[in-house]
């Protein structure tokens, strides 16, 4: 049982300052799997080390994607390590051998959580979801399903289900993205509207969006050049617009 602060300090540097210098990096398997099961920020930070062990040292982790799916909660769009998580999630979901139900569950859960996400997170996760559709065409049924949300009595997707295979995501549709097409931020609405069209084969580069902040969005809006808006100004000649009315006998604008 280690203090949470110590867990974070170790896991932040483990993947690049510790594992490369160990003769047997597989000795860290137990430590990382336990950390991955703790939840919250600890699990997010453990992803880096697990990624190295899985891809470079043939670690087999049967419940890996189930636990990765379990990390998707409302805080995922607000945590300090959001960029690190989505960078690794992008790598883990890049394989074309993943079953369609698994990818569909990730798409659906990310879309549902996006309904309460800030604009800077939405501008990152919408291209992320589009890339998943490009890699896994079988999941496009979520967008092109003929029966939309207005035809469904209820969404068959089970948000509370911990197992992606039982979430019934492939039976649903992406009404959440359709809702985001009416978002108050014009850039978010424009990004969400991309799914109404045929997606290009080339994936979107999300590396520059992972670190996007609210300050950068605000700064971008402030620096936008807008055309001069013509205004019509009519000089007031009296109280309530009348110069010689009865009110002018008792009240003056001077």
mmCIF file of C-alpha atoms in Angstrom:
data_model
loop_
_atom_site.group_PDB
_atom_site.id
_atom_site.type_symbol
_atom_site.label_atom_id
_atom_site.label_comp_id
_atom_site.label_asym_id
_atom_site.label_seq_id
_atom_site.Cartn_x
_atom_site.Cartn_y
_atom_site.Cartn_z
ATOM 1 C CA UNK A 1 0.000 0.000 0.000
ATOM 2 C CA UNK A 2 1.729 3.133 -1.260
ATOM 3 C CA UNK A 3 0.621 6.750 -0.810
ATOM 4 C CA UNK A 4 -1.281 8.147 -3.801
ATOM 5 C CA UNK A 5 1.273 10.934 -4.219
ATOM 6 C CA UNK A 6 4.129 8.420 -4.444
ATOM 7 C CA UNK A 7 2.207 6.336 -6.983
ATOM 8 C CA UNK A 8 1.819 9.387 -9.211
ATOM 9 C CA UNK A 9 5.479 10.447 -8.930
ATOM 10 C CA UNK A 10 6.700 6.967 -9.871
ATOM 11 C CA UNK A 11 4.221 6.312 -12.673
ATOM 12 C CA UNK A 12 4.846 9.665 -14.369
ATOM 13 C CA UNK A 13 8.530 8.786 -14.973
ATOM 14 C CA UNK A 14 8.331 4.979 -15.035
ATOM 15 C CA UNK A 15 7.978 4.534 -18.819
ATOM 16 C CA UNK A 16 10.976 6.664 -19.838
ATOM 17 C CA UNK A 17 13.248 6.921 -16.777
ATOM 18 C CA UNK A 18 12.979 3.481 -15.173
ATOM 19 C CA UNK A 19 11.829 0.705 -17.527
ATOM 20 C CA UNK A 20 14.449 1.365 -20.269
ATOM 21 C CA UNK A 21 17.255 0.917 -17.719
ATOM 22 C CA UNK A 22 16.017 -2.313 -16.124
ATOM 23 C CA UNK A 23 17.532 -5.649 -17.116
ATOM 24 C CA UNK A 24 14.150 -7.309 -16.583
ATOM 25 C CA UNK A 25 11.320 -4.797 -17.104
ATOM 26 C CA UNK A 26 8.826 -7.641 -16.689
ATOM 27 C CA UNK A 27 9.481 -7.449 -12.931
ATOM 28 C CA UNK A 28 7.213 -4.393 -12.970
ATOM 29 C CA UNK A 29 4.206 -6.347 -14.253
ATOM 30 C CA UNK A 30 2.624 -6.878 -10.839
ATOM 31 C CA UNK A 31 3.204 -3.273 -9.772
ATOM 32 C CA UNK A 32 1.678 -1.863 -12.956
ATOM 33 C CA UNK A 33 -1.309 -4.207 -13.045
ATOM 34 C CA UNK A 34 -2.145 -3.371 -9.426
ATOM 35 C CA UNK A 35 -1.786 0.356 -10.175
ATOM 36 C CA UNK A 36 -3.959 -0.050 -13.269
ATOM 37 C CA UNK A 37 -6.704 -1.538 -11.124
ATOM 38 C CA UNK A 38 -6.774 1.311 -8.608
ATOM 39 C CA UNK A 39 -8.760 3.599 -10.877
ATOM 40 C CA UNK A 40 -8.768 7.324 -11.537
ATOM 41 C CA UNK A 41 -5.551 9.184 -12.311
ATOM 42 C CA UNK A 42 -3.414 6.270 -11.063
ATOM 43 C CA UNK A 43 -4.825 3.993 -13.756
ATOM 44 C CA UNK A 44 -4.300 6.633 -16.421
ATOM 45 C CA UNK A 45 -0.647 7.021 -15.457
ATOM 46 C CA UNK A 46 -0.106 3.248 -15.383
ATOM 47 C CA UNK A 47 -1.097 3.027 -19.059
ATOM 48 C CA UNK A 48 2.305 4.207 -20.271
ATOM 49 C CA UNK A 49 4.194 1.438 -18.500
ATOM 50 C CA UNK A 50 1.671 -1.215 -19.504
ATOM 51 C CA UNK A 51 1.880 -0.094 -23.117
ATOM 52 C CA UNK A 52 5.647 -0.730 -23.124
ATOM 53 C CA UNK A 53 5.282 -4.146 -21.490
ATOM 54 C CA UNK A 54 2.501 -5.200 -23.891
ATOM 55 C CA UNK A 55 4.200 -4.054 -27.093
ATOM 56 C CA UNK A 56 7.843 -4.708 -26.276
ATOM 57 C CA UNK A 57 7.805 -7.548 -23.744
ATOM 58 C CA UNK A 58 4.784 -9.621 -24.854
ATOM 59 C CA UNK A 59 2.707 -9.035 -21.738
ATOM 60 C CA UNK A 60 -0.694 -10.732 -22.046
ATOM 61 C CA UNK A 61 -3.475 -8.896 -20.231
ATOM 62 C CA UNK A 62 -6.861 -10.492 -21.012
ATOM 63 C CA UNK A 63 -8.970 -7.813 -19.289
ATOM 64 C CA UNK A 64 -6.959 -4.875 -20.575
ATOM 65 C CA UNK A 65 -9.622 -3.401 -22.866
ATOM 66 C CA UNK A 66 -12.369 -4.006 -20.333
ATOM 67 C CA UNK A 67 -10.442 -2.000 -17.744
ATOM 68 C CA UNK A 68 -9.556 0.656 -20.322
ATOM 69 C CA UNK A 69 -13.271 0.951 -21.077
ATOM 70 C CA UNK A 70 -13.937 1.264 -17.348
ATOM 71 C CA UNK A 71 -11.674 4.320 -17.171
ATOM 72 C CA UNK A 72 -14.097 6.285 -19.343
ATOM 73 C CA UNK A 73 -16.016 8.433 -16.885
ATOM 74 C CA UNK A 74 -17.031 12.144 -16.895
ATOM 75 C CA UNK A 75 -13.682 13.184 -15.413
ATOM 76 C CA UNK A 76 -11.747 11.858 -18.427
ATOM 77 C CA UNK A 77 -12.285 15.167 -20.251
ATOM 78 C CA UNK A 78 -11.148 17.265 -17.303
ATOM 79 C CA UNK A 79 -8.174 15.467 -15.754
ATOM 80 C CA UNK A 80 -4.656 16.809 -15.965
ATOM 81 C CA UNK A 81 -3.447 13.700 -17.823
ATOM 82 C CA UNK A 82 -6.120 13.832 -20.533
ATOM 83 C CA UNK A 83 -3.622 14.235 -23.392
ATOM 84 C CA UNK A 84 -1.564 11.246 -22.240
ATOM 85 C CA UNK A 85 -4.644 9.047 -21.936
ATOM 86 C CA UNK A 86 -6.054 9.834 -25.382
ATOM 87 C CA UNK A 87 -2.642 9.473 -27.005
ATOM 88 C CA UNK A 88 -2.354 5.932 -25.634
ATOM 89 C CA UNK A 89 -6.018 5.105 -26.246
ATOM 90 C CA UNK A 90 -5.464 6.090 -29.873
ATOM 91 C CA UNK A 91 -2.603 3.561 -30.063
ATOM 92 C CA UNK A 92 -4.534 0.778 -28.314
ATOM 93 C CA UNK A 93 -7.540 1.212 -30.617
ATOM 94 C CA UNK A 94 -5.495 1.427 -33.821
ATOM 95 C CA UNK A 95 -5.423 -2.318 -34.504
ATOM 96 C CA UNK A 96 -7.756 -3.409 -37.293
ATOM 97 C CA UNK A 97 -8.157 -6.808 -35.582
ATOM 98 C CA UNK A 98 -10.280 -5.440 -32.741
ATOM 99 C CA UNK A 99 -13.906 -6.673 -32.802
ATOM 100 C CA UNK A 100 -16.521 -4.179 -33.945
ATOM 101 C CA UNK A 101 -18.528 -4.439 -30.702
ATOM 102 C CA UNK A 102 -15.498 -3.312 -28.693
ATOM 103 C CA UNK A 103 -14.736 -0.249 -30.820
ATOM 104 C CA UNK A 104 -18.446 0.630 -31.009
ATOM 105 C CA UNK A 105 -18.642 0.545 -27.201
ATOM 106 C CA UNK A 106 -15.736 3.002 -26.936
ATOM 107 C CA UNK A 107 -17.283 5.287 -29.576
ATOM 108 C CA UNK A 108 -20.665 5.270 -27.894
ATOM 109 C CA UNK A 109 -19.353 5.824 -24.365
ATOM 110 C CA UNK A 110 -17.035 8.651 -25.459
ATOM 111 C CA UNK A 111 -19.960 10.265 -27.301
ATOM 112 C CA UNK A 112 -22.264 10.008 -24.295
ATOM 113 C CA UNK A 113 -19.654 11.548 -21.993
ATOM 114 C CA UNK A 114 -19.024 14.273 -24.577
ATOM 115 C CA UNK A 115 -22.458 15.764 -23.840
ATOM 116 C CA UNK A 116 -21.037 17.358 -20.686
ATOM 117 C CA UNK A 117 -17.456 17.934 -21.891
ATOM 118 C CA UNK A 118 -15.881 21.396 -22.348
ATOM 119 C CA UNK A 119 -15.353 22.715 -25.909
ATOM 120 C CA UNK A 120 -11.582 22.196 -25.883
ATOM 121 C CA UNK A 121 -12.091 18.487 -25.131
ATOM 122 C CA UNK A 122 -14.820 18.144 -27.766
ATOM 123 C CA UNK A 123 -12.587 19.566 -30.494
ATOM 124 C CA UNK A 124 -10.185 16.712 -29.700
ATOM 125 C CA UNK A 125 -12.562 13.793 -29.141
ATOM 126 C CA UNK A 126 -14.751 14.316 -32.232
ATOM 127 C CA UNK A 127 -11.797 13.823 -34.653
ATOM 128 C CA UNK A 128 -10.720 10.944 -32.394
ATOM 129 C CA UNK A 129 -14.111 9.271 -32.958
ATOM 130 C CA UNK A 130 -13.936 9.988 -36.709
ATOM 131 C CA UNK A 131 -10.575 8.202 -36.848
ATOM 132 C CA UNK A 132 -12.123 5.157 -35.168
ATOM 133 C CA UNK A 133 -14.791 5.057 -37.885
ATOM 134 C CA UNK A 134 -12.093 5.207 -40.550
ATOM 135 C CA UNK A 135 -10.203 2.275 -39.019
ATOM 136 C CA UNK A 136 -13.284 0.187 -38.323
ATOM 137 C CA UNK A 137 -15.873 0.617 -41.121
ATOM 138 C CA UNK A 138 -18.176 -1.944 -39.488
ATOM 139 C CA UNK A 139 -18.951 0.635 -36.793
ATOM 140 C CA UNK A 140 -20.337 3.161 -39.284
ATOM 141 C CA UNK A 141 -23.753 1.630 -38.745
ATOM 142 C CA UNK A 142 -23.914 3.890 -35.668
ATOM 143 C CA UNK A 143 -23.987 6.906 -37.979
ATOM 144 C CA UNK A 144 -25.904 5.537 -40.964
ATOM 145 C CA UNK A 145 -28.560 3.534 -39.132
ATOM 146 C CA UNK A 146 -31.886 4.180 -40.887
ATOM 147 C CA UNK A 147 -33.812 4.245 -37.597
ATOM 148 C CA UNK A 148 -32.651 7.362 -35.782
ATOM 149 C CA UNK A 149 -33.212 8.303 -32.138
ATOM 150 C CA UNK A 150 -36.688 9.641 -32.948
ATOM 151 C CA UNK A 151 -37.689 6.131 -34.059
ATOM 152 C CA UNK A 152 -36.386 4.450 -30.903
ATOM 153 C CA UNK A 153 -38.431 4.236 -27.755
ATOM 154 C CA UNK A 154 -35.165 4.202 -25.827
ATOM 155 C CA UNK A 155 -31.447 3.941 -26.516
ATOM 156 C CA UNK A 156 -30.447 0.240 -26.303
ATOM 157 C CA UNK A 157 -26.924 1.218 -25.211
ATOM 158 C CA UNK A 158 -26.309 0.365 -21.539
ATOM 159 C CA UNK A 159 -24.084 3.103 -20.150
ATOM 160 C CA UNK A 160 -23.666 1.456 -16.745
ATOM 161 C CA UNK A 161 -22.480 -1.880 -18.190
ATOM 162 C CA UNK A 162 -18.819 -2.521 -17.317
ATOM 163 C CA UNK A 163 -18.217 -5.049 -20.103
ATOM 164 C CA UNK A 164 -18.054 -3.631 -23.664
ATOM 165 C CA UNK A 165 -19.395 -6.903 -25.061
ATOM 166 C CA UNK A 166 -22.649 -6.500 -23.091
ATOM 167 C CA UNK A 167 -23.157 -2.767 -23.663
ATOM 168 C CA UNK A 168 -25.265 -3.269 -26.858
ATOM 169 C CA UNK A 169 -23.455 -0.345 -28.483
ATOM 170 C CA UNK A 170 -23.776 -1.746 -32.020
ATOM 171 C CA UNK A 171 -27.570 -1.701 -31.685
ATOM 172 C CA UNK A 172 -27.594 2.023 -30.965
ATOM 173 C CA UNK A 173 -26.960 5.197 -32.975
ATOM 174 C CA UNK A 174 -24.913 8.343 -32.369
ATOM 175 C CA UNK A 175 -27.660 10.763 -31.390
ATOM 176 C CA UNK A 176 -25.145 12.380 -29.041
ATOM 177 C CA UNK A 177 -23.042 13.652 -31.950
ATOM 178 C CA UNK A 178 -26.192 14.927 -33.627
ATOM 179 C CA UNK A 179 -26.904 16.872 -30.442
ATOM 180 C CA UNK A 180 -23.412 18.361 -30.526
ATOM 181 C CA UNK A 181 -24.162 19.701 -34.017
ATOM 182 C CA UNK A 182 -26.250 22.308 -32.179
ATOM 183 C CA UNK A 183 -23.484 23.158 -29.711
ATOM 184 C CA UNK A 184 -23.124 26.779 -28.614
ATOM 185 C CA UNK A 185 -19.485 26.854 -29.762
ATOM 186 C CA UNK A 186 -19.437 27.160 -33.583
ATOM 187 C CA UNK A 187 -16.192 25.187 -33.965
ATOM 188 C CA UNK A 188 -17.675 22.231 -32.052
ATOM 189 C CA UNK A 189 -20.868 22.297 -34.124
ATOM 190 C CA UNK A 190 -18.785 22.391 -37.317
ATOM 191 C CA UNK A 191 -16.599 19.481 -36.172
ATOM 192 C CA UNK A 192 -19.640 17.368 -35.261
ATOM 193 C CA UNK A 193 -21.278 18.074 -38.636
ATOM 194 C CA UNK A 194 -18.429 16.231 -40.391
ATOM 195 C CA UNK A 195 -20.144 12.930 -39.597
ATOM 196 C CA UNK A 196 -23.077 13.966 -41.794
ATOM 197 C CA UNK A 197 -20.787 13.608 -44.793
ATOM 198 C CA UNK A 198 -18.722 10.778 -46.204
ATOM 199 C CA UNK A 199 -15.475 10.618 -44.226
ATOM 200 C CA UNK A 200 -12.208 10.874 -46.114
ATOM 201 C CA UNK A 201 -9.823 7.931 -45.962
ATOM 202 C CA UNK A 202 -7.011 9.979 -44.440
ATOM 203 C CA UNK A 203 -7.102 10.145 -40.650
ATOM 204 C CA UNK A 204 -7.196 13.439 -38.767
ATOM 205 C CA UNK A 205 -4.022 14.371 -36.913
ATOM 206 C CA UNK A 206 -5.131 14.831 -33.310
ATOM 207 C CA UNK A 207 -1.649 15.330 -31.856
ATOM 208 C CA UNK A 208 -2.047 19.110 -31.955
ATOM 209 C CA UNK A 209 -5.462 18.929 -30.261
ATOM 210 C CA UNK A 210 -4.528 16.792 -27.251
ATOM 211 C CA UNK A 211 -3.149 19.757 -25.287
ATOM 212 C CA UNK A 212 -5.804 22.246 -26.423
ATOM 213 C CA UNK A 213 -6.898 24.495 -23.547
ATOM 214 C CA UNK A 214 -9.814 26.818 -22.875
ATOM 215 C CA UNK A 215 -7.386 29.762 -22.842
ATOM 216 C CA UNK A 216 -6.233 28.954 -26.379
ATOM 217 C CA UNK A 217 -9.844 28.775 -27.609
ATOM 218 C CA UNK A 218 -10.655 32.114 -26.003
ATOM 219 C CA UNK A 219 -7.487 33.704 -27.381
ATOM 220 C CA UNK A 220 -8.342 32.449 -30.860
ATOM 221 C CA UNK A 221 -11.823 33.966 -30.701
ATOM 222 C CA UNK A 222 -10.498 37.310 -29.442
ATOM 223 C CA UNK A 223 -7.975 37.559 -32.281
ATOM 224 C CA UNK A 224 -10.504 36.795 -34.994
ATOM 225 C CA UNK A 225 -10.887 39.583 -37.513
ATOM 226 C CA UNK A 226 -14.515 40.512 -38.040
ATOM 227 C CA UNK A 227 -16.005 42.788 -40.669
ATOM 228 C CA UNK A 228 -17.379 46.152 -39.571
ATOM 229 C CA UNK A 229 -21.027 45.855 -38.630
ATOM 230 C CA UNK A 230 -23.110 48.789 -39.951
ATOM 231 C CA UNK A 231 -25.208 50.437 -37.271
ATOM 232 C CA UNK A 232 -28.099 52.877 -37.661
ATOM 233 C CA UNK A 233 -28.103 55.609 -35.063
ATOM 234 C CA UNK A 234 -31.042 57.927 -34.560
ATOM 235 C CA UNK A 235 -30.507 60.823 -32.229
ATOM 236 C CA UNK A 236 -33.004 61.087 -29.404
ATOM 237 C CA UNK A 237 -35.006 64.320 -29.541
ATOM 238 C CA UNK A 238 -37.128 63.886 -26.462
ATOM 239 C CA UNK A 239 -38.163 61.615 -23.643
ATOM 240 C CA UNK A 240 -39.605 58.391 -25.076
ATOM 241 C CA UNK A 241 -38.792 59.622 -28.587
ATOM 242 C CA UNK A 242 -41.196 62.557 -28.746
ATOM 243 C CA UNK A 243 -39.989 66.126 -28.923
ATOM 244 C CA UNK A 244 -43.162 68.026 -28.157
ATOM 245 C CA UNK A 245 -45.154 65.426 -26.228
ATOM 246 C CA UNK A 246 -46.804 65.986 -22.887
ATOM 247 C CA UNK A 247 -43.846 64.447 -21.048
ATOM 248 C CA UNK A 248 -41.557 67.121 -22.532
ATOM 249 C CA UNK A 249 -43.468 69.739 -20.576
ATOM 250 C CA UNK A 250 -42.435 68.181 -17.261
ATOM 251 C CA UNK A 251 -39.166 66.327 -18.004
ATOM 252 C CA UNK A 252 -35.992 67.365 -19.773
ATOM 253 C CA UNK A 253 -33.060 65.373 -21.159
ATOM 254 C CA UNK A 254 -30.585 68.100 -20.126
#
